[in-house]
mmCIF file of N, CA and C in Angstrom:
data_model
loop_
_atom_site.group_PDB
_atom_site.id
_atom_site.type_symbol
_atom_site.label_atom_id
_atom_site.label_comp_id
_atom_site.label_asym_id
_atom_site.label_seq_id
_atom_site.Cartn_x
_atom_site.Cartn_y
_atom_site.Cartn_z
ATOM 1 N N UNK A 1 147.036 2.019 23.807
ATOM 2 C CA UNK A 1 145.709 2.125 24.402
ATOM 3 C C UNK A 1 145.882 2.406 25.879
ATOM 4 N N UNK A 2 144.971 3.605 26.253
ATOM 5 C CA UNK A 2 144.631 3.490 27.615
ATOM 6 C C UNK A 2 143.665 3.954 28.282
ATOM 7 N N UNK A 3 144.003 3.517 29.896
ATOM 8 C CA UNK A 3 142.299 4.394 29.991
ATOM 9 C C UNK A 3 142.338 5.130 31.205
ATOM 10 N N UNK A 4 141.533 6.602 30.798
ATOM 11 C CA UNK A 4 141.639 7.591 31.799
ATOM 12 C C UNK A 4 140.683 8.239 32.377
ATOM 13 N N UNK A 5 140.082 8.005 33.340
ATOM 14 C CA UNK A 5 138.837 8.266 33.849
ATOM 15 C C UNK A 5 137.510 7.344 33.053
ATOM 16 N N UNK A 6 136.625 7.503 33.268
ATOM 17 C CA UNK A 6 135.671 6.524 31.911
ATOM 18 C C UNK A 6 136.368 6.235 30.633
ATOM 19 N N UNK A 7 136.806 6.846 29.964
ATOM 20 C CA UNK A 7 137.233 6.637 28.627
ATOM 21 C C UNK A 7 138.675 5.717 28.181
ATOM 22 N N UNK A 8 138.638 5.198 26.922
ATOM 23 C CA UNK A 8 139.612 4.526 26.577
ATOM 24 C C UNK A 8 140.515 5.224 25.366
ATOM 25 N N UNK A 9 141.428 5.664 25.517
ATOM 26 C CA UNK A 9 142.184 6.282 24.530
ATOM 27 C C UNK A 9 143.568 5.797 23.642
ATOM 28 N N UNK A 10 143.092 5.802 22.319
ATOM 29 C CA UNK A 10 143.907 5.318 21.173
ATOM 30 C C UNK A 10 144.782 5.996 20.131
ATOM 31 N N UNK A 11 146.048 5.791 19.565
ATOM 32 C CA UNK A 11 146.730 6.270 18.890
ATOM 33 C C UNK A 11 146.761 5.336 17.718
ATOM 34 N N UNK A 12 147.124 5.995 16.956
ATOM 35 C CA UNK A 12 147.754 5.109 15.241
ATOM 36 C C UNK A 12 148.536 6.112 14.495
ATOM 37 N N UNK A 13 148.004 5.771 13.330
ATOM 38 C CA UNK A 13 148.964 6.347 12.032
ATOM 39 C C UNK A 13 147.876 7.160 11.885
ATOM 40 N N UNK A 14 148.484 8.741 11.853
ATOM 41 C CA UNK A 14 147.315 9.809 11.869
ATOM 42 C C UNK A 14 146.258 10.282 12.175
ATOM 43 N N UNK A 15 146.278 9.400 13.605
ATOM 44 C CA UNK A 15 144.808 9.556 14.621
ATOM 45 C C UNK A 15 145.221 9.050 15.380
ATOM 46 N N UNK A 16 144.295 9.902 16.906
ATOM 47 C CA UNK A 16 143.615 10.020 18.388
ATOM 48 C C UNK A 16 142.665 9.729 18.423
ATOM 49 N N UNK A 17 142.289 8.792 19.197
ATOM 50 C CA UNK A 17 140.437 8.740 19.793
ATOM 51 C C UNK A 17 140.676 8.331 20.813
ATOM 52 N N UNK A 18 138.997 8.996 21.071
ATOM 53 C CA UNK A 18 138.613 8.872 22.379
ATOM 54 C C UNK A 18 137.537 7.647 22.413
ATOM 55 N N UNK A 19 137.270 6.694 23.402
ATOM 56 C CA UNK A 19 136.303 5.734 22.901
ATOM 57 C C UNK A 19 135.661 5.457 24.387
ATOM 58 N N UNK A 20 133.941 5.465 24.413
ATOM 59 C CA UNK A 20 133.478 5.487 25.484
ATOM 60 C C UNK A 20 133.028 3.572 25.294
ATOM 61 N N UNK A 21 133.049 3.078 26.456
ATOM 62 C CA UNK A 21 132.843 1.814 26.949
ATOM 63 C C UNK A 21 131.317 1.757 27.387
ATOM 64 N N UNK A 22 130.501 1.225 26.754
ATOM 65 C CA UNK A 22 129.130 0.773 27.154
ATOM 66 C C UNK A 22 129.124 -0.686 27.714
ATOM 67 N N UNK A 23 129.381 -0.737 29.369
ATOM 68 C CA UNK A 23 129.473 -2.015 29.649
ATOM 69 C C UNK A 23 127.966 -3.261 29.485
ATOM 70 N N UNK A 24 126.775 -2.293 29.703
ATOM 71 C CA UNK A 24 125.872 -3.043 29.568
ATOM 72 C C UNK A 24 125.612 -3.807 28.021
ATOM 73 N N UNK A 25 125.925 -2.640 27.239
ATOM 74 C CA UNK A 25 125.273 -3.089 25.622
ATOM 75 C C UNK A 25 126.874 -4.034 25.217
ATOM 76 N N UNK A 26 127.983 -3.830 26.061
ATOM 77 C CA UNK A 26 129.036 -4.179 25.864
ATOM 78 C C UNK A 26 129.715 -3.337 24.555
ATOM 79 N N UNK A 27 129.469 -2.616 24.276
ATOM 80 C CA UNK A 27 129.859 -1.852 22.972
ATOM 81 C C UNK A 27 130.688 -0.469 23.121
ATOM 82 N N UNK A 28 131.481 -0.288 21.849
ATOM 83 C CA UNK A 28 132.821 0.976 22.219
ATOM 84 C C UNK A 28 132.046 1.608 21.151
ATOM 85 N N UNK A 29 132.020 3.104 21.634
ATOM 86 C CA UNK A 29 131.414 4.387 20.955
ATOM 87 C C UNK A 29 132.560 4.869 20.601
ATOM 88 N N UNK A 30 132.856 5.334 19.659
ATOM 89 C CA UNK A 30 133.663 6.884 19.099
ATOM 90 C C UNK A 30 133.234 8.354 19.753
ATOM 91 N N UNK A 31 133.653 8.755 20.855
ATOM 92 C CA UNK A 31 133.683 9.919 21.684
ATOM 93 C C UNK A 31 134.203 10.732 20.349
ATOM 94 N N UNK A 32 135.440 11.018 20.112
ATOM 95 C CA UNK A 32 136.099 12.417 19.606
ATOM 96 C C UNK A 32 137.000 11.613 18.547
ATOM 97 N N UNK A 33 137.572 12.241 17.686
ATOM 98 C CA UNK A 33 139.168 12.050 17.160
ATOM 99 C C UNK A 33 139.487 12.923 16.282
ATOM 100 N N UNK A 34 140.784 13.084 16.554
ATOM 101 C CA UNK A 34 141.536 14.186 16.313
ATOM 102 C C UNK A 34 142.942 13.644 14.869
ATOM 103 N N UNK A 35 142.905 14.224 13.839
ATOM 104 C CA UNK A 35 143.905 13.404 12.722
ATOM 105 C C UNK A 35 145.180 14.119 13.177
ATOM 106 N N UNK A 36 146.168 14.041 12.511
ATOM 107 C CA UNK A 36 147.841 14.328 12.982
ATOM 108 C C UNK A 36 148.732 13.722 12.125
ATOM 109 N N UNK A 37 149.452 14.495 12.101
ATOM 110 C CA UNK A 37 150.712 13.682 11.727
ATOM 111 C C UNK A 37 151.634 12.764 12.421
ATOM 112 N N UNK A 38 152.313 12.217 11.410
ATOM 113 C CA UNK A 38 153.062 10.768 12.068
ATOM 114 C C UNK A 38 152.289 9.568 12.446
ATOM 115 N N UNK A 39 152.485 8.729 13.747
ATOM 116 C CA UNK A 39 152.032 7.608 13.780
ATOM 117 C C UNK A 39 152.179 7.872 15.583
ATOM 118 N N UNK A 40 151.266 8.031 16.295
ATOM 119 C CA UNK A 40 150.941 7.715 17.861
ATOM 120 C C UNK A 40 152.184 6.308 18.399
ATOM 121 N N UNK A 41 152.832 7.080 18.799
ATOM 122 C CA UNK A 41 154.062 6.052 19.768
ATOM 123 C C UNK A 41 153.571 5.708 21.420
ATOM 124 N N UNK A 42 153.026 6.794 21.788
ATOM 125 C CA UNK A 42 152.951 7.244 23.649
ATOM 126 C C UNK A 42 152.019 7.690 23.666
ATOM 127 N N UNK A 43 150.656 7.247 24.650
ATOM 128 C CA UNK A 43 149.621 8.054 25.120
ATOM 129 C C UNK A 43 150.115 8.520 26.763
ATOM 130 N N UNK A 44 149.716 9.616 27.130
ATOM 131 C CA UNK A 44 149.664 10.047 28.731
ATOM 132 C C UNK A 44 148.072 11.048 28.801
ATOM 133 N N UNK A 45 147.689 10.500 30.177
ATOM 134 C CA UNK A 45 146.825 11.634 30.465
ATOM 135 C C UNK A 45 147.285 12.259 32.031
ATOM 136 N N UNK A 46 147.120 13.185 31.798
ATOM 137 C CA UNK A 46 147.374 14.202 33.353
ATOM 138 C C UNK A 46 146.323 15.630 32.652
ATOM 139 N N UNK A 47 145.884 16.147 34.355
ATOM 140 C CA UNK A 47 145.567 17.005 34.372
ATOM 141 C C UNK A 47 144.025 17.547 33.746
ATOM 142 N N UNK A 48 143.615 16.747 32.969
ATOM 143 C CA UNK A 48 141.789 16.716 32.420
ATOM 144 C C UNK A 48 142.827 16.929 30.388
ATOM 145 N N UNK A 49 143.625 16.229 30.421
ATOM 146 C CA UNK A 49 144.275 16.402 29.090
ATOM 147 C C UNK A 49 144.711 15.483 28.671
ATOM 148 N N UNK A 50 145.101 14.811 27.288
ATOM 149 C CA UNK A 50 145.704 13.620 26.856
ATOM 150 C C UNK A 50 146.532 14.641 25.582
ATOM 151 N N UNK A 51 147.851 13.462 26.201
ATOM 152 C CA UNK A 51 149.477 13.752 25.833
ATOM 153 C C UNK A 51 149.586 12.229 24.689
ATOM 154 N N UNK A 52 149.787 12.689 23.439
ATOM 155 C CA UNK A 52 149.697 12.170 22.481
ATOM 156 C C UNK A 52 151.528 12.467 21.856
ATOM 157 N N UNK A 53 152.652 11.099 21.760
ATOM 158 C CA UNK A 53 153.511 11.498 21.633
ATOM 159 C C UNK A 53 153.862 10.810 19.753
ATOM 160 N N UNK A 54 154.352 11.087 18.958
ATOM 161 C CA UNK A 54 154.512 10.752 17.484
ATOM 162 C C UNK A 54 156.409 10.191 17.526
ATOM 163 N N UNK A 55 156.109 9.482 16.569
ATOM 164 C CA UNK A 55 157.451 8.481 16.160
ATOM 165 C C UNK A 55 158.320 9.601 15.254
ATOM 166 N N UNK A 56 157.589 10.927 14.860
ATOM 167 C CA UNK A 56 158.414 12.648 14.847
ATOM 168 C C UNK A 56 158.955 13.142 15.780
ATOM 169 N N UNK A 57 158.303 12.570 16.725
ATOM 170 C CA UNK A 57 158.687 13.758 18.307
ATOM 171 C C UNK A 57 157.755 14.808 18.947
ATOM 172 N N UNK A 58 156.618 15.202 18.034
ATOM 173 C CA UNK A 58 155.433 15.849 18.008
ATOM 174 C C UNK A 58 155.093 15.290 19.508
ATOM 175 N N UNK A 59 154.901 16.162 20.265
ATOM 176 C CA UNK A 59 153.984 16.276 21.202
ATOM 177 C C UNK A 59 152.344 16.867 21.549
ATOM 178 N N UNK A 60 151.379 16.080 21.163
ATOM 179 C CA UNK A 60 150.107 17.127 20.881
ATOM 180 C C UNK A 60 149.470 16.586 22.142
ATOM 181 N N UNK A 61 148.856 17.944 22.525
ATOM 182 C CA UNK A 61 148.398 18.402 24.339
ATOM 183 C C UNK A 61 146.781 18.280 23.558
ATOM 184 N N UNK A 62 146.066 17.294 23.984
ATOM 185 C CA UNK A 62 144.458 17.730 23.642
ATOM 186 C C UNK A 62 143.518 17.753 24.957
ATOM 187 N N UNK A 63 142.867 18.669 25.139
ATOM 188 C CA UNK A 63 141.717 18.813 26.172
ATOM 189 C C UNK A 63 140.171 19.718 25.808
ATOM 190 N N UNK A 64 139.423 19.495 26.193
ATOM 191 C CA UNK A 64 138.407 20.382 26.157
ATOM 192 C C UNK A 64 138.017 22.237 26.342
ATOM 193 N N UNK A 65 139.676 22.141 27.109
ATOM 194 C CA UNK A 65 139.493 23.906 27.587
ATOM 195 C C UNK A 65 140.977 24.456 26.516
ATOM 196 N N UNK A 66 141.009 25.622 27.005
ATOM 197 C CA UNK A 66 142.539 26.220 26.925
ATOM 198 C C UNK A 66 142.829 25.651 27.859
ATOM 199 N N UNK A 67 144.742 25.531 28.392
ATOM 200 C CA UNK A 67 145.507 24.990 29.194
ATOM 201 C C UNK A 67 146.155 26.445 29.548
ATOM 202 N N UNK A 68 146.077 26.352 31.261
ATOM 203 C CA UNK A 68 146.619 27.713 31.679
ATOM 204 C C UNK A 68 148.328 28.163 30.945
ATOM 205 N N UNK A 69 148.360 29.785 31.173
ATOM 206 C CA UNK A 69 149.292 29.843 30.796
ATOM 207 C C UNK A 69 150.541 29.826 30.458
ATOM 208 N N UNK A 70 150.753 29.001 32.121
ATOM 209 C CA UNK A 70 152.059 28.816 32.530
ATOM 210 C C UNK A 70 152.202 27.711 32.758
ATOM 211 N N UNK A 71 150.946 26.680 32.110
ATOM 212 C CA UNK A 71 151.374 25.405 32.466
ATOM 213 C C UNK A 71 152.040 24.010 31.580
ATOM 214 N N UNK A 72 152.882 24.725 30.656
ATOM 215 C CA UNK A 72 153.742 24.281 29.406
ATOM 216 C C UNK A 72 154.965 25.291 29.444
ATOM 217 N N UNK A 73 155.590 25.697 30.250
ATOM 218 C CA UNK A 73 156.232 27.010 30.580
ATOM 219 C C UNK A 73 157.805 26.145 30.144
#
């Protein structure tokens, strides 16, 4: 688990989420999630992106845009 800008972000066994924090109602929303293979070992965020690492070795880059072209080079 972690948290990157507003949001709180989670790994497991074949899923990513994204989870928004409602401090008033005190309650966690389901933003996004994304299924996968393996089992979520490592979360990182950099850059407006979350770095999702698997107990495979799988590295999955998720963000809202394309990621420029040279910036996985």
């Amino acid at each position: 688990l972690i948290k990157a800008g507003l949001r709180l972000y989670a790994g497991s066994k074949g899923l990513v989420l994204a989870l928004d924090f409602d401090a008033g109602a005190k309650t966690l929303t389901v933003a996004w999630q994304h299924e996968l293979q393996g089992t979520v070992v490592r979360l990182a965020a950099a850059a407006d992106r979350l770095f999702a690492v698997t107990d495979e070795g799988t590295v999955l880059c998720l963000g809202s845009g394309p990621a420029p072209a040279d910036a996985f080079a």
